[in-house]
Coordinates of C-alpha atoms in Angstrom, one line a residue:
Chain A
M1 CA 28.0 -12.7 -15.0
K2 CA 28.6 -9.1 -14.1
L3 CA 25.0 -7.1 -15.0
L4 CA 25.1 -3.5 -14.6
V5 CA 21.6 -1.4 -14.7
A6 CA 21.2 2.0 -15.3
V7 CA 18.1 3.7 -13.6
K8 CA 17.3 7.4 -13.8
R9 CA 14.6 9.3 -11.3
V10 CA 11.7 10.7 -13.4
P11 CA 8.6 12.3 -12.2
D12 CA 5.7 9.9 -11.1
P13 CA 4.3 9.5 -14.9
E14 CA 0.7 9.6 -13.1
A15 CA 1.9 13.1 -11.6
K16 CA 0.4 16.2 -13.3
I17 CA 3.4 18.1 -14.4
R18 CA 3.4 22.1 -14.5
V19 CA 5.8 24.0 -16.6
K20 CA 7.8 26.8 -14.5
P21 CA 7.3 30.5 -15.3
D22 CA 10.8 30.3 -16.6
G23 CA 9.1 28.3 -19.2
N24 CA 12.1 25.7 -19.6
S25 CA 12.1 23.5 -16.8
I26 CA 9.0 21.8 -14.6
V27 CA 7.7 22.5 -11.1
T28 CA 9.4 20.0 -8.7
E29 CA 8.1 21.1 -5.4
Q30 CA 5.6 18.2 -4.1
L31 CA 6.1 16.0 -7.1
K32 CA 6.7 12.5 -6.7
F33 CA 9.5 10.8 -8.4
V34 CA 9.8 7.4 -9.2
I35 CA 12.3 4.8 -11.1
N36 CA 11.5 5.4 -14.8
P37 CA 9.4 2.4 -15.8
F38 CA 11.5 0.8 -18.8
D39 CA 14.4 0.7 -16.2
E40 CA 12.5 -1.2 -13.6
I41 CA 12.0 -3.4 -16.5
A42 CA 15.6 -3.5 -16.8
V43 CA 16.2 -4.1 -13.4
E44 CA 13.9 -6.8 -13.4
E45 CA 15.5 -8.4 -16.5
A46 CA 18.9 -8.3 -14.6
L47 CA 17.5 -9.9 -11.6
R48 CA 15.9 -12.8 -13.8
I49 CA 19.4 -13.3 -15.4
K50 CA 21.3 -13.4 -12.5
E51 CA 18.5 -16.1 -10.5
K52 CA 19.3 -18.3 -13.4
L53 CA 23.0 -17.9 -13.7
G54 CA 24.3 -16.4 -10.6
G55 CA 26.5 -13.0 -10.8
E56 CA 26.2 -9.7 -9.5
V57 CA 23.6 -6.8 -10.0
V58 CA 25.2 -3.3 -9.8
V59 CA 22.4 -0.2 -10.2
L60 CA 23.9 2.8 -11.6
S61 CA 22.2 6.1 -11.2
I62 CA 23.2 9.7 -12.3
G63 CA 21.4 12.5 -10.9
P64 CA 20.8 15.0 -7.5
S65 CA 21.5 12.8 -4.1
E66 CA 17.8 12.2 -3.7
A67 CA 18.1 9.8 -6.7
A68 CA 19.7 7.5 -3.8
E69 CA 16.0 6.5 -3.2
Q70 CA 15.8 5.2 -6.8
V71 CA 18.8 3.2 -6.6
R72 CA 17.6 2.1 -2.9
T73 CA 14.5 0.7 -4.8
A74 CA 16.1 -1.1 -6.9
L75 CA 18.3 -2.7 -4.3
A76 CA 15.0 -3.7 -2.4
M77 CA 14.1 -5.6 -5.3
G78 CA 17.1 -7.5 -5.2
A79 CA 20.2 -5.5 -7.0
D80 CA 23.4 -6.1 -4.7
R81 CA 24.7 -2.7 -4.5
G82 CA 24.4 0.6 -6.1
V83 CA 26.7 3.7 -7.9
L84 CA 25.0 6.9 -7.5
V85 CA 26.8 9.9 -9.7
K86 CA 25.9 13.0 -8.0
T87 CA 25.3 16.1 -10.3
D88 CA 23.9 19.4 -8.8
G89 CA 21.9 20.4 -11.6
A90 CA 19.5 18.5 -13.8
Y91 CA 21.7 17.3 -16.8
A92 CA 19.4 16.7 -19.3
D93 CA 22.2 16.0 -22.2
P94 CA 22.3 12.4 -22.9
G95 CA 25.7 12.7 -24.0
I96 CA 26.8 13.7 -20.9
I97 CA 24.7 10.8 -19.1
A98 CA 26.3 8.6 -21.7
R99 CA 29.8 9.3 -20.9
A100 CA 29.4 9.4 -17.0
L101 CA 27.8 5.9 -17.3
A102 CA 30.8 4.9 -19.6
E103 CA 33.2 6.1 -17.1
V104 CA 31.3 3.8 -14.1
A105 CA 30.9 0.9 -16.5
K106 CA 34.6 0.8 -17.5
Q107 CA 35.5 1.0 -13.6
E108 CA 33.0 -1.8 -13.0
G109 CA 33.4 -3.8 -15.7
F110 CA 30.4 -5.9 -17.3
D111 CA 29.0 -8.6 -19.3
V112 CA 25.6 -7.0 -19.9
L113 CA 24.6 -3.1 -19.2
L114 CA 21.1 -3.0 -18.9
M115 CA 18.6 0.4 -19.6
G116 CA 15.0 1.4 -20.4
K117 CA 14.7 2.0 -24.0
Q118 CA 14.1 5.9 -23.4
A119 CA 13.4 7.7 -19.7
V120 CA 9.6 8.6 -19.7
D121 CA 10.3 12.5 -18.7
T122 CA 12.6 13.6 -21.9
D123 CA 12.0 10.5 -24.0
Y124 CA 15.1 11.0 -25.9
G125 CA 16.2 7.2 -26.0
Q126 CA 19.7 8.4 -27.0
T127 CA 21.9 7.1 -24.2
C128 CA 22.1 3.8 -25.1
G129 CA 23.4 4.2 -28.9
M130 CA 25.9 6.5 -27.6
L131 CA 27.2 4.8 -24.9
A132 CA 27.6 1.8 -27.2
Q133 CA 29.7 3.7 -29.1
I134 CA 31.6 5.2 -26.6
L135 CA 32.6 1.8 -25.1
G136 CA 33.0 0.3 -28.4
V137 CA 30.1 -2.8 -27.8
P138 CA 27.1 -3.9 -29.6
C139 CA 23.7 -2.8 -28.4
A140 CA 20.3 -4.4 -28.9
S141 CA 17.7 -2.0 -28.1
F142 CA 14.0 -2.1 -27.7
A143 CA 14.4 -6.0 -26.0
Y144 CA 11.1 -8.0 -25.8
K145 CA 13.1 -11.4 -24.7
V146 CA 16.6 -11.5 -23.6
E147 CA 18.2 -15.1 -23.3
V148 CA 21.8 -15.9 -22.5
E149 CA 23.2 -18.7 -25.1
G150 CA 24.4 -21.3 -23.3
E151 CA 28.4 -20.7 -22.2
S152 CA 29.2 -19.1 -25.3
K153 CA 28.9 -15.4 -23.6
R154 CA 26.6 -14.3 -26.2
L155 CA 23.2 -13.0 -26.0
V156 CA 19.8 -14.0 -28.0
V157 CA 17.4 -10.8 -28.1
V158 CA 14.2 -10.6 -29.6
R159 CA 12.7 -7.3 -30.3
E160 CA 9.5 -6.0 -31.8
V161 CA 9.5 -4.7 -34.9
D162 CA 6.3 -4.0 -37.3
G163 CA 4.8 -7.0 -38.4
G164 CA 6.4 -9.5 -36.4
L165 CA 9.6 -10.2 -34.3
E166 CA 13.1 -9.9 -34.8
T167 CA 16.1 -12.4 -33.5
K168 CA 19.6 -11.0 -33.0
L169 CA 22.4 -12.7 -31.7
I170 CA 24.9 -10.2 -29.8
G171 CA 28.4 -11.0 -28.3
M172 CA 29.2 -10.0 -24.6
P173 CA 30.1 -7.3 -23.1
C174 CA 26.8 -5.9 -24.6
I175 CA 24.2 -3.1 -23.8
V176 CA 20.8 -4.2 -23.8
T177 CA 17.7 -1.9 -23.7
A178 CA 14.2 -3.1 -22.4
D179 CA 10.9 -2.3 -24.0
L180 CA 7.7 -2.5 -22.2
R181 CA 6.4 -6.0 -22.7
L182 CA 10.1 -7.9 -21.6
N183 CA 8.7 -8.7 -18.3
E184 CA 6.5 -7.2 -15.3
P185 CA 8.8 -6.1 -12.5
R186 CA 8.5 -7.7 -9.1
Y187 CA 7.0 -5.7 -6.3
A188 CA 9.9 -5.4 -3.5
S189 CA 9.0 -7.5 -0.9
L190 CA 9.5 -6.1 2.9
P191 CA 12.4 -8.2 3.7
G192 CA 14.1 -7.0 0.6
I193 CA 13.2 -3.3 1.5
M194 CA 15.0 -3.9 5.2
K195 CA 18.1 -5.7 3.3
A196 CA 18.4 -2.9 1.2
K197 CA 18.8 -0.5 4.1
K198 CA 22.1 -2.4 4.6
K199 CA 23.7 -2.5 1.0
E200 CA 26.1 -0.2 -0.5
I201 CA 25.7 2.5 -2.3
R202 CA 28.6 4.3 -3.5
Q203 CA 28.5 8.1 -4.4
I204 CA 30.9 9.9 -6.6
S205 CA 30.4 13.3 -8.3
L206 CA 30.7 14.0 -12.2
E207 CA 33.7 15.8 -11.8
E208 CA 35.5 13.1 -9.8
L209 CA 34.9 11.0 -12.8
G210 CA 36.4 13.5 -15.2
V211 CA 33.5 14.0 -17.4
E212 CA 32.8 17.4 -19.3
V213 CA 30.1 18.8 -17.8
T214 CA 29.6 21.4 -20.4
P215 CA 26.1 20.6 -22.0
K216 CA 26.0 20.2 -25.8
L217 CA 21.9 20.5 -25.7
R218 CA 20.0 23.2 -24.2
V219 CA 16.0 23.4 -24.0
E220 CA 14.8 26.3 -25.5
S221 CA 11.3 26.2 -23.9
L222 CA 8.6 24.0 -22.5
E223 CA 4.9 23.9 -23.2
E224 CA 1.9 22.5 -21.5
P225 CA -0.2 20.6 -23.9
P226 CA -3.6 22.2 -24.8
K227 CA -6.5 21.9 -22.6
R228 CA -8.3 19.1 -23.9
Q229 CA -11.8 20.5 -25.1
G230 CA -15.1 18.7 -24.6
G231 CA -16.5 16.4 -27.2
R232 CA -20.0 17.3 -29.4
K233 CA -22.4 14.8 -31.1
V234 CA -23.0 15.2 -34.7
G235 CA -26.2 14.2 -36.5
S236 CA -24.6 12.0 -39.7
V237 CA -22.0 10.6 -41.3
E238 CA -21.7 13.3 -43.9
E239 CA -21.5 15.6 -40.9
L240 CA -18.8 14.2 -39.3
V241 CA -17.2 13.8 -42.3
R242 CA -17.5 17.5 -43.2
A243 CA -16.1 18.5 -39.5
L244 CA -13.2 16.0 -39.8
H245 CA -12.2 17.4 -42.9
D246 CA -12.7 21.1 -42.5
E247 CA -12.7 21.8 -38.8
A248 CA -10.2 19.4 -37.3
K249 CA -8.3 19.1 -41.1
V250 CA -7.4 15.2 -40.1
I251 CA -8.6 14.0 -43.3
Chain B
M1 CA 3.0 12.9 2.9
S2 CA 6.1 11.6 3.9
R3 CA 5.7 13.6 7.4
G4 CA 6.5 12.8 11.1
C5 CA 8.2 9.8 11.6
F6 CA 8.5 7.7 8.2
Q7 CA 12.1 6.9 6.5
E8 CA 12.9 6.3 3.1
E9 CA 12.3 2.5 2.9
H10 CA 9.2 3.2 4.4
G11 CA 8.4 5.3 1.4
I12 CA 9.5 2.3 -1.0
F13 CA 7.3 0.0 0.7
R14 CA 4.5 2.6 0.4
R15 CA 4.8 2.8 -3.6
N16 CA 5.2 -0.7 -3.8
F17 CA 1.9 -1.4 -1.8
R18 CA 0.2 1.1 -3.7
Q19 CA 1.1 -0.5 -6.9
F20 CA -0.4 -3.8 -5.8
I21 CA -3.6 -2.3 -4.4
E22 CA -3.8 -0.2 -7.5
K23 CA -3.0 -3.0 -9.7
E24 CA -4.1 -6.1 -8.6
V25 CA -7.2 -5.2 -6.0
A26 CA -8.8 -2.1 -6.8
P27 CA -10.2 -3.2 -10.3
Y28 CA -12.3 -5.9 -8.6
T29 CA -13.6 -4.4 -5.5
L30 CA -16.9 -3.2 -6.9
D31 CA -17.6 -6.6 -8.1
W32 CA -16.9 -7.8 -3.9
E33 CA -19.1 -5.3 -2.8
E34 CA -22.1 -7.0 -5.2
K35 CA -21.0 -10.1 -3.7
G36 CA -20.7 -9.4 0.0
E37 CA -17.6 -10.8 0.2
W38 CA -13.9 -10.7 -1.0
P39 CA -11.9 -14.1 -2.3
K40 CA -9.2 -16.0 -0.7
S41 CA -7.2 -16.1 -3.7
V42 CA -6.2 -12.2 -2.8
L43 CA -5.3 -13.5 0.9
R44 CA -3.0 -15.8 -0.7
R45 CA -1.5 -13.4 -2.8
M46 CA -1.0 -11.0 -0.3
G47 CA 0.8 -13.7 1.6
E48 CA 3.1 -14.7 -1.1
L49 CA 4.1 -11.0 -1.1
G50 CA 4.6 -11.0 2.5
F51 CA 2.0 -8.0 3.0
L52 CA 0.1 -10.2 5.9
G53 CA 3.2 -10.5 8.4
L54 CA 4.9 -7.0 8.4
R55 CA 5.1 -6.6 11.7
H56 CA 5.1 -10.5 12.9
K57 CA 8.7 -12.1 13.9
E58 CA 10.5 -13.5 11.5
E59 CA 10.8 -16.8 12.7
H60 CA 6.8 -17.0 12.5
G61 CA 7.4 -15.8 8.7
G62 CA 7.1 -12.3 9.3
A63 CA 9.2 -9.5 8.1
G64 CA 10.0 -8.3 11.8
A65 CA 9.4 -4.5 10.6
D66 CA 8.5 -1.7 12.7
Y67 CA 4.6 -0.6 13.5
L68 CA 4.8 2.3 11.0
Y69 CA 5.0 -0.1 8.3
T70 CA 1.3 -1.1 9.4
V71 CA 0.5 2.7 9.1
V72 CA 1.2 2.7 6.1
M73 CA -0.6 -0.3 4.7
A74 CA -3.4 1.2 6.6
E75 CA -3.2 4.4 4.6
E76 CA -2.9 2.8 1.4
L77 CA -5.6 0.2 1.3
P78 CA -8.4 2.8 0.9
R79 CA -7.1 3.1 -2.5
C80 CA -8.9 -0.2 -3.4
G81 CA -12.1 2.2 -3.6
V82 CA -14.0 0.7 -0.8
S83 CA -14.0 0.1 3.0
G84 CA -14.9 -3.6 3.5
F85 CA -12.0 -5.2 2.1
P86 CA -9.3 -3.3 4.0
M87 CA -11.6 -4.1 7.0
G88 CA -11.2 -7.9 6.4
I89 CA -7.4 -7.6 5.8
M90 CA -6.6 -5.5 8.9
V91 CA -8.8 -7.6 10.9
H92 CA -6.7 -10.7 9.4
T93 CA -3.3 -9.1 10.1
D94 CA -3.7 -6.5 12.9
M95 CA -6.6 -7.6 15.4
A96 CA -6.9 -11.7 15.2
T97 CA -3.2 -12.7 14.9
P98 CA -0.8 -10.4 16.6
I99 CA -1.8 -11.9 20.0
I100 CA -1.1 -15.2 18.6
G101 CA 2.5 -14.1 17.9
K102 CA 2.8 -12.5 21.2
L103 CA 1.0 -15.4 23.4
G104 CA 1.1 -18.5 21.5
S105 CA 2.8 -21.9 22.2
P106 CA 4.9 -23.3 19.5
E107 CA 2.0 -25.5 18.3
Q108 CA -0.2 -22.4 17.9
V109 CA 2.3 -20.5 15.8
E110 CA 2.7 -23.6 13.7
R111 CA -0.9 -24.6 13.4
F112 CA -2.8 -20.9 13.4
L113 CA 0.0 -18.0 12.7
K114 CA 2.1 -19.1 10.1
P115 CA -0.7 -20.2 7.9
A116 CA -2.5 -16.7 8.5
I117 CA 0.7 -15.1 7.5
R118 CA 1.2 -17.2 4.3
G119 CA -2.3 -16.3 3.2
E120 CA -3.7 -20.0 3.6
K121 CA -5.9 -19.3 6.5
L122 CA -8.0 -16.6 6.9
A123 CA -8.4 -15.2 10.7
A124 CA -11.3 -13.2 12.2
L125 CA -11.7 -12.0 16.2
A126 CA -14.6 -13.2 17.8
I127 CA -15.5 -11.2 20.8
T128 CA -18.7 -9.3 20.4
E129 CA -21.9 -10.7 21.1
P130 CA -25.9 -10.2 21.0
Q131 CA -25.9 -8.8 24.4
A132 CA -22.1 -7.8 24.9
G133 CA -20.4 -4.8 22.8
S134 CA -18.7 -2.4 24.2
D135 CA -19.5 -4.0 27.7
V136 CA -17.0 -6.7 27.1
G137 CA -17.2 -8.3 30.7
A138 CA -21.1 -9.4 29.8
I139 CA -20.2 -11.8 27.2
K140 CA -22.1 -15.1 28.0
T141 CA -20.3 -17.6 25.4
S142 CA -18.6 -20.2 27.6
A143 CA -15.8 -22.6 27.9
K144 CA -16.0 -25.4 30.4
K145 CA -13.1 -27.7 31.1
D146 CA -13.9 -31.5 30.2
G147 CA -11.0 -33.5 30.7
G148 CA -8.1 -32.5 27.8
E149 CA -10.9 -30.4 25.9
Y150 CA -12.9 -27.3 26.6
V151 CA -16.5 -27.5 25.4
I152 CA -18.0 -24.0 24.0
N153 CA -21.2 -22.9 23.8
G154 CA -22.7 -19.5 22.8
S155 CA -22.9 -17.2 20.1
K156 CA -21.1 -14.2 18.6
L157 CA -22.4 -11.4 16.3
F158 CA -20.9 -8.6 14.2
I159 CA -17.8 -11.2 13.3
T160 CA -16.1 -9.5 10.3
N161 CA -14.5 -12.5 8.0
G162 CA -16.8 -14.7 10.3
A163 CA -18.4 -16.4 7.7
N164 CA -15.2 -17.5 5.6
A165 CA -12.7 -17.6 8.4
D166 CA -10.8 -20.7 8.7
F167 CA -10.1 -19.8 12.2
L168 CA -11.2 -17.3 15.2
T169 CA -9.5 -15.9 17.5
L170 CA -12.1 -16.4 20.3
A171 CA -13.0 -14.7 23.6
V172 CA -15.3 -16.5 26.1
K173 CA -15.7 -16.9 29.8
T174 CA -13.9 -19.7 31.5
A175 CA -14.8 -18.2 35.0
P176 CA -18.4 -16.5 34.1
E177 CA -18.3 -15.8 38.2
Q178 CA -15.4 -13.4 37.7
G179 CA -16.9 -11.0 35.4
L180 CA -14.0 -9.2 33.0
H181 CA -11.6 -11.4 35.3
G182 CA -13.2 -14.8 33.7
I183 CA -12.5 -14.2 30.0
S184 CA -9.8 -16.3 28.3
F185 CA -8.9 -16.4 24.3
F186 CA -9.2 -19.6 22.4
L187 CA -7.9 -20.2 18.7
F188 CA -10.6 -22.3 17.4
P189 CA -10.8 -24.0 13.8
T190 CA -14.3 -23.5 12.0
D191 CA -14.4 -27.0 10.8
T192 CA -15.0 -27.9 14.7
P193 CA -18.4 -30.0 15.2
G194 CA -20.9 -27.9 16.8
F195 CA -19.9 -24.8 15.0
Q196 CA -22.1 -22.7 12.7
V197 CA -22.4 -19.7 10.7
T198 CA -26.0 -19.1 11.3
K199 CA -26.5 -16.0 9.3
K200 CA -24.3 -13.6 7.0
L201 CA -25.4 -9.9 8.1
K202 CA -26.5 -7.4 5.5
K203 CA -24.8 -4.1 6.8
M204 CA -25.6 -0.5 5.9
G205 CA -22.0 -0.4 4.5
N206 CA -18.6 -2.0 4.0
H207 CA -20.6 -4.4 1.7
S208 CA -17.1 -6.3 0.4
S209 CA -16.8 -7.8 3.9
D210 CA -18.5 -10.4 5.2
T211 CA -20.2 -9.9 8.7
A212 CA -21.3 -13.1 10.5
E213 CA -23.5 -14.5 13.2
L214 CA -21.9 -17.5 14.8
V215 CA -23.2 -20.2 17.1
F216 CA -21.6 -22.7 19.2
E217 CA -23.0 -26.0 20.3
D218 CA -21.1 -28.0 22.5
A219 CA -17.8 -27.4 20.2
R220 CA -15.1 -29.2 21.7
V221 CA -11.8 -28.0 21.2
P222 CA -8.1 -29.3 22.9
K223 CA -6.9 -27.5 25.9
E224 CA -3.7 -26.8 23.8
Y225 CA -6.0 -24.3 22.1
L226 CA -6.1 -22.1 25.1
L227 CA -4.2 -18.8 24.1
G228 CA -2.0 -17.3 26.7
E229 CA -3.2 -17.8 30.4
E230 CA -7.0 -18.8 31.8
N231 CA -8.7 -15.6 32.7
M232 CA -6.2 -13.1 31.5
G233 CA -8.5 -12.4 28.2
F234 CA -9.6 -8.7 29.4
Y235 CA -6.0 -7.9 30.1
Y236 CA -5.1 -9.2 26.4
I237 CA -8.0 -7.1 25.0
M238 CA -6.9 -3.9 26.4
Q239 CA -3.5 -4.1 26.1
N240 CA -3.1 -6.0 22.8
F241 CA -5.9 -3.9 20.5
Q242 CA -4.1 -0.5 21.7
G243 CA -2.2 -0.7 18.2
E244 CA -5.9 -1.8 16.4
R245 CA -7.7 1.3 17.3
L246 CA -4.8 3.6 16.2
I247 CA -5.0 1.8 13.0
A248 CA -9.0 2.6 13.0
A249 CA -7.5 6.5 13.3
V250 CA -5.2 6.3 10.4
A251 CA -7.6 4.7 8.3
A252 CA -9.9 7.3 9.1
V253 CA -7.7 10.2 8.1
A254 CA -6.7 8.6 4.7
G255 CA -9.7 7.7 3.6
S256 CA -11.1 11.3 4.4
Q257 CA -8.2 12.7 2.5
L258 CA -9.3 10.1 -0.9
L259 CA -12.8 11.3 -0.5
L260 CA -12.1 15.0 -0.2
D261 CA -9.4 14.9 -3.5
L262 CA -12.4 13.1 -5.2
T263 CA -14.9 15.9 -4.0
I264 CA -12.5 18.9 -5.0
Q265 CA -12.0 17.4 -8.3
Y266 CA -15.8 17.4 -8.7
A267 CA -16.3 20.7 -7.4
K268 CA -13.8 22.1 -10.0
D269 CA -15.6 20.0 -12.8
R270 CA -19.4 20.7 -11.5
Q271 CA -20.7 23.6 -13.3
A272 CA -23.6 25.6 -11.6
F273 CA -24.8 29.2 -12.5
G274 CA -22.2 29.7 -15.1
R275 CA -19.2 28.5 -13.0
P276 CA -17.5 25.7 -11.2
I277 CA -19.2 25.1 -7.7
I278 CA -15.8 25.4 -6.3
K279 CA -15.9 29.2 -6.9
F280 CA -18.4 29.7 -4.7
Q281 CA -16.9 31.0 -1.2
V282 CA -19.5 28.8 0.7
N283 CA -18.2 26.1 -0.9
R284 CA -14.5 27.0 -1.0
H285 CA -14.8 27.4 3.0
K286 CA -16.1 24.1 3.3
I287 CA -13.6 22.4 1.5
V288 CA -11.0 24.6 3.4
D289 CA -12.7 23.6 6.7
M290 CA -12.4 19.7 5.9
A291 CA -8.6 19.9 4.6
T292 CA -8.0 21.8 8.2
R293 CA -9.5 19.2 10.1
I294 CA -7.9 16.3 8.0
A295 CA -4.3 17.9 8.4
V296 CA -5.0 18.6 11.8
A297 CA -6.3 14.8 12.4
R298 CA -3.4 13.4 10.6
S299 CA -0.8 15.7 12.7
F300 CA -2.0 14.1 16.1
V301 CA -2.4 10.6 14.9
Y302 CA 1.1 10.6 13.4
D303 CA 2.7 12.0 16.2
V304 CA 0.7 9.3 18.4
C305 CA 1.9 6.6 15.8
G306 CA 5.4 7.3 16.7
A307 CA 5.2 7.4 20.2
F308 CA 3.3 4.0 19.8
N309 CA 6.0 2.5 17.6
E310 CA 8.7 3.6 20.0
F311 CA 6.6 1.6 22.5
D312 CA 6.1 -1.2 20.4
S313 CA 9.5 -1.5 19.2
A314 CA 11.0 -1.4 23.2
Q315 CA 8.1 -3.7 24.6
S316 CA 7.8 -6.7 21.7
A317 CA 10.0 -8.9 23.6
D318 CA 7.7 -8.7 26.5
P319 CA 3.8 -8.7 25.9
A320 CA 3.3 -8.6 29.7
H321 CA 4.0 -4.9 29.8
A322 CA 1.5 -2.4 29.8
V323 CA 0.5 0.1 27.1
P324 CA 1.0 3.4 29.6
F325 CA -2.0 5.0 30.2
E326 CA -0.7 8.1 28.7
L327 CA -0.5 6.7 25.8
V328 CA -3.9 5.2 26.0
K329 CA -5.3 8.3 26.4
E330 CA -3.8 9.6 23.3
I331 CA -4.8 6.3 21.2
S332 CA -8.3 6.7 22.4
M333 CA -8.1 10.8 21.5
A334 CA -6.6 10.2 18.0
K335 CA -9.6 7.3 17.3
L336 CA -12.3 9.6 18.4
F337 CA -10.9 12.8 16.8
A338 CA -10.1 11.1 13.5
T339 CA -13.5 9.1 13.2
E340 CA -15.6 11.7 13.9
A341 CA -13.7 13.9 11.7
A342 CA -14.4 11.3 9.1
K343 CA -17.7 11.3 9.7
L344 CA -18.0 15.2 9.3
V345 CA -16.0 15.1 6.1
A346 CA -18.3 12.1 4.5
D347 CA -21.5 14.0 4.9
E348 CA -20.1 17.6 3.6
C349 CA -18.7 15.8 0.7
V350 CA -22.3 14.1 0.0
Q351 CA -23.6 17.5 0.3
L352 CA -21.0 19.2 -2.2
H353 CA -21.7 16.3 -4.6
G354 CA -25.7 17.3 -4.3
G355 CA -28.0 15.0 -5.9
Y356 CA -25.1 12.9 -7.8
G357 CA -23.9 12.5 -3.9
Y358 CA -26.8 10.2 -3.3
I359 CA -26.4 8.0 -6.4
E360 CA -25.0 4.7 -5.9
E361 CA -22.5 4.9 -8.8
F362 CA -20.6 8.0 -7.1
P363 CA -17.9 6.6 -5.1
V364 CA -19.0 9.4 -2.4
A365 CA -22.2 7.9 -1.5
R366 CA -20.7 4.7 -0.5
A367 CA -18.1 6.3 1.4
Y368 CA -20.7 8.2 3.2
R369 CA -22.1 4.2 4.2
D370 CA -18.7 2.9 5.3
T371 CA -17.5 5.7 7.1
R372 CA -20.5 5.3 9.7
L373 CA -19.1 2.7 10.8
L374 CA -15.8 4.1 12.2
S375 CA -16.9 5.6 15.4
I376 CA -18.9 2.5 16.2
G377 CA -16.3 -0.6 15.6
G378 CA -13.0 -1.1 17.6
G379 CA -14.6 0.6 20.6
T380 CA -17.3 3.3 20.3
S381 CA -16.8 7.1 20.3
E382 CA -18.7 7.1 23.7
I383 CA -16.2 4.4 25.1
M384 CA -13.5 6.2 23.9
K385 CA -14.5 9.0 26.0
E386 CA -14.9 7.1 28.9
I387 CA -11.6 5.8 28.6
I388 CA -10.2 9.1 28.5
G389 CA -12.3 10.5 31.3
K390 CA -10.9 7.9 33.7
I391 CA -7.5 8.6 32.5
M392 CA -7.9 11.9 33.3
D393 CA -9.4 11.3 36.6
L394 CA -12.3 12.8 36.2

């Protein structure tokens, strides 16, 4: 079983994000970066499939050379090797990411390509769909449970939908995106971390992949959310309803 | 914080270990403070995850990692919110067991060290006695040879993990007439007849860690449990516990930083006379003084950690190789400076919290009590100064 997992380097979700004075990027100095948490779940799922059925787990990332740290973290969890597509700037365009991933996926070949359902920094959630379209393979998004159906080269994917669960049967090769409750990712063990030092991370550039790098998407502006206001106590239900209706205008 | 000698893989370990502490430890520590101890299930979980054998050899079940991983662990443990639990863990991993890895016979490794690394057996280090703390040569607990056994009599005091330990790394006198040169170490199973936990001590702070008074009455252990050579104990204490002293310095810096961060947030939120109290110059300067002191302490501590790591990596195969005097001096200085700084920071942080700083619900009140131990345990500030003075030939 050949498993590819795409991971993205994102700011630590617990870090305080500040918008740069230019208004369309964020302050990255002193900011900690982690694997996108949904991608980490995808890595865990790939490792579990490999542990059951054997095979290889290859981790892909697209980003600055520092993203090698996130690839290395996935290797420390147990993935076999990594591929890092280096970009100079921050490409926030899912189209470029999908095309780059498609090129690497073609080079590598795969049975299942996993990734998180979305990245927690930009929240687009578009890469998987675009990638599936480019590669011409099926895609099951928001996976809650994944099982390989015998020797059939088919995957049973259970998804959480409003009011229940939906089960899909898709043929391989295919793309699966991980939802929050798919699994709980393991900690990288110290021996795992030591072994990861010796594992290969192949580094290539977007240009070498022959991917068109002109973005079709431009960020116009970023704004910080409004400062939270303190609460206030009201004396009666009537007053509460009036405040919600007249002032907050939510009912 | 990726300063000094850390590499990318230390960072990966840091994030993993921090996640573990925040998810699986921090939510429970206040409960353990109430109970006066932490459960062995955490020890087992940490063993499962490989956190208890960082520096131990791979053939002993450890990871064979360098000293800097231990530094990372000591820096991240305080994020559990209390000091008692970190102390219990560090006593297990870095005070009571490293000496077994270095000096232990294959049987001792099998019987004591491996289960300790797996988290199945809790270890304690028993040196201090009612009449002998810093003055190690004055210990009175004795072990007398009787055929194939040693008969142990005496008592130990202030023993961290003492009430729950499955075995002790125990210092006794085997040749009382030889003073410092009559001390030996034994590995002592706590289910040995004649051993008793006579008191669980109530402490000023570090409530989540149990501290005990132990008594030995004709407790017999086989001679195979003698650790290393007879009468070499003082030498082992001096040589093998340098790393632990440095860890106390690391923990002091990390704890101070957490406490200061918390206090800065408080000073930003707390209003007085119409503005946040951080907007008063006097408070700002206080905070800057503390931040500077912590930064200076950290820088020196990291520097010494780097030097100790180099020594430790080069010498791990040879337990007899002595830590150079110059390094002993710097380790003592690191402990002295960092733990005294931590006391100062704790005191000022309580002051900045005002009345709330005196209230148990505020972490700063607990931190103030916990911090007080740092300049006493593992060698007092005064002993550090004596060591430094001696090496400086004063």
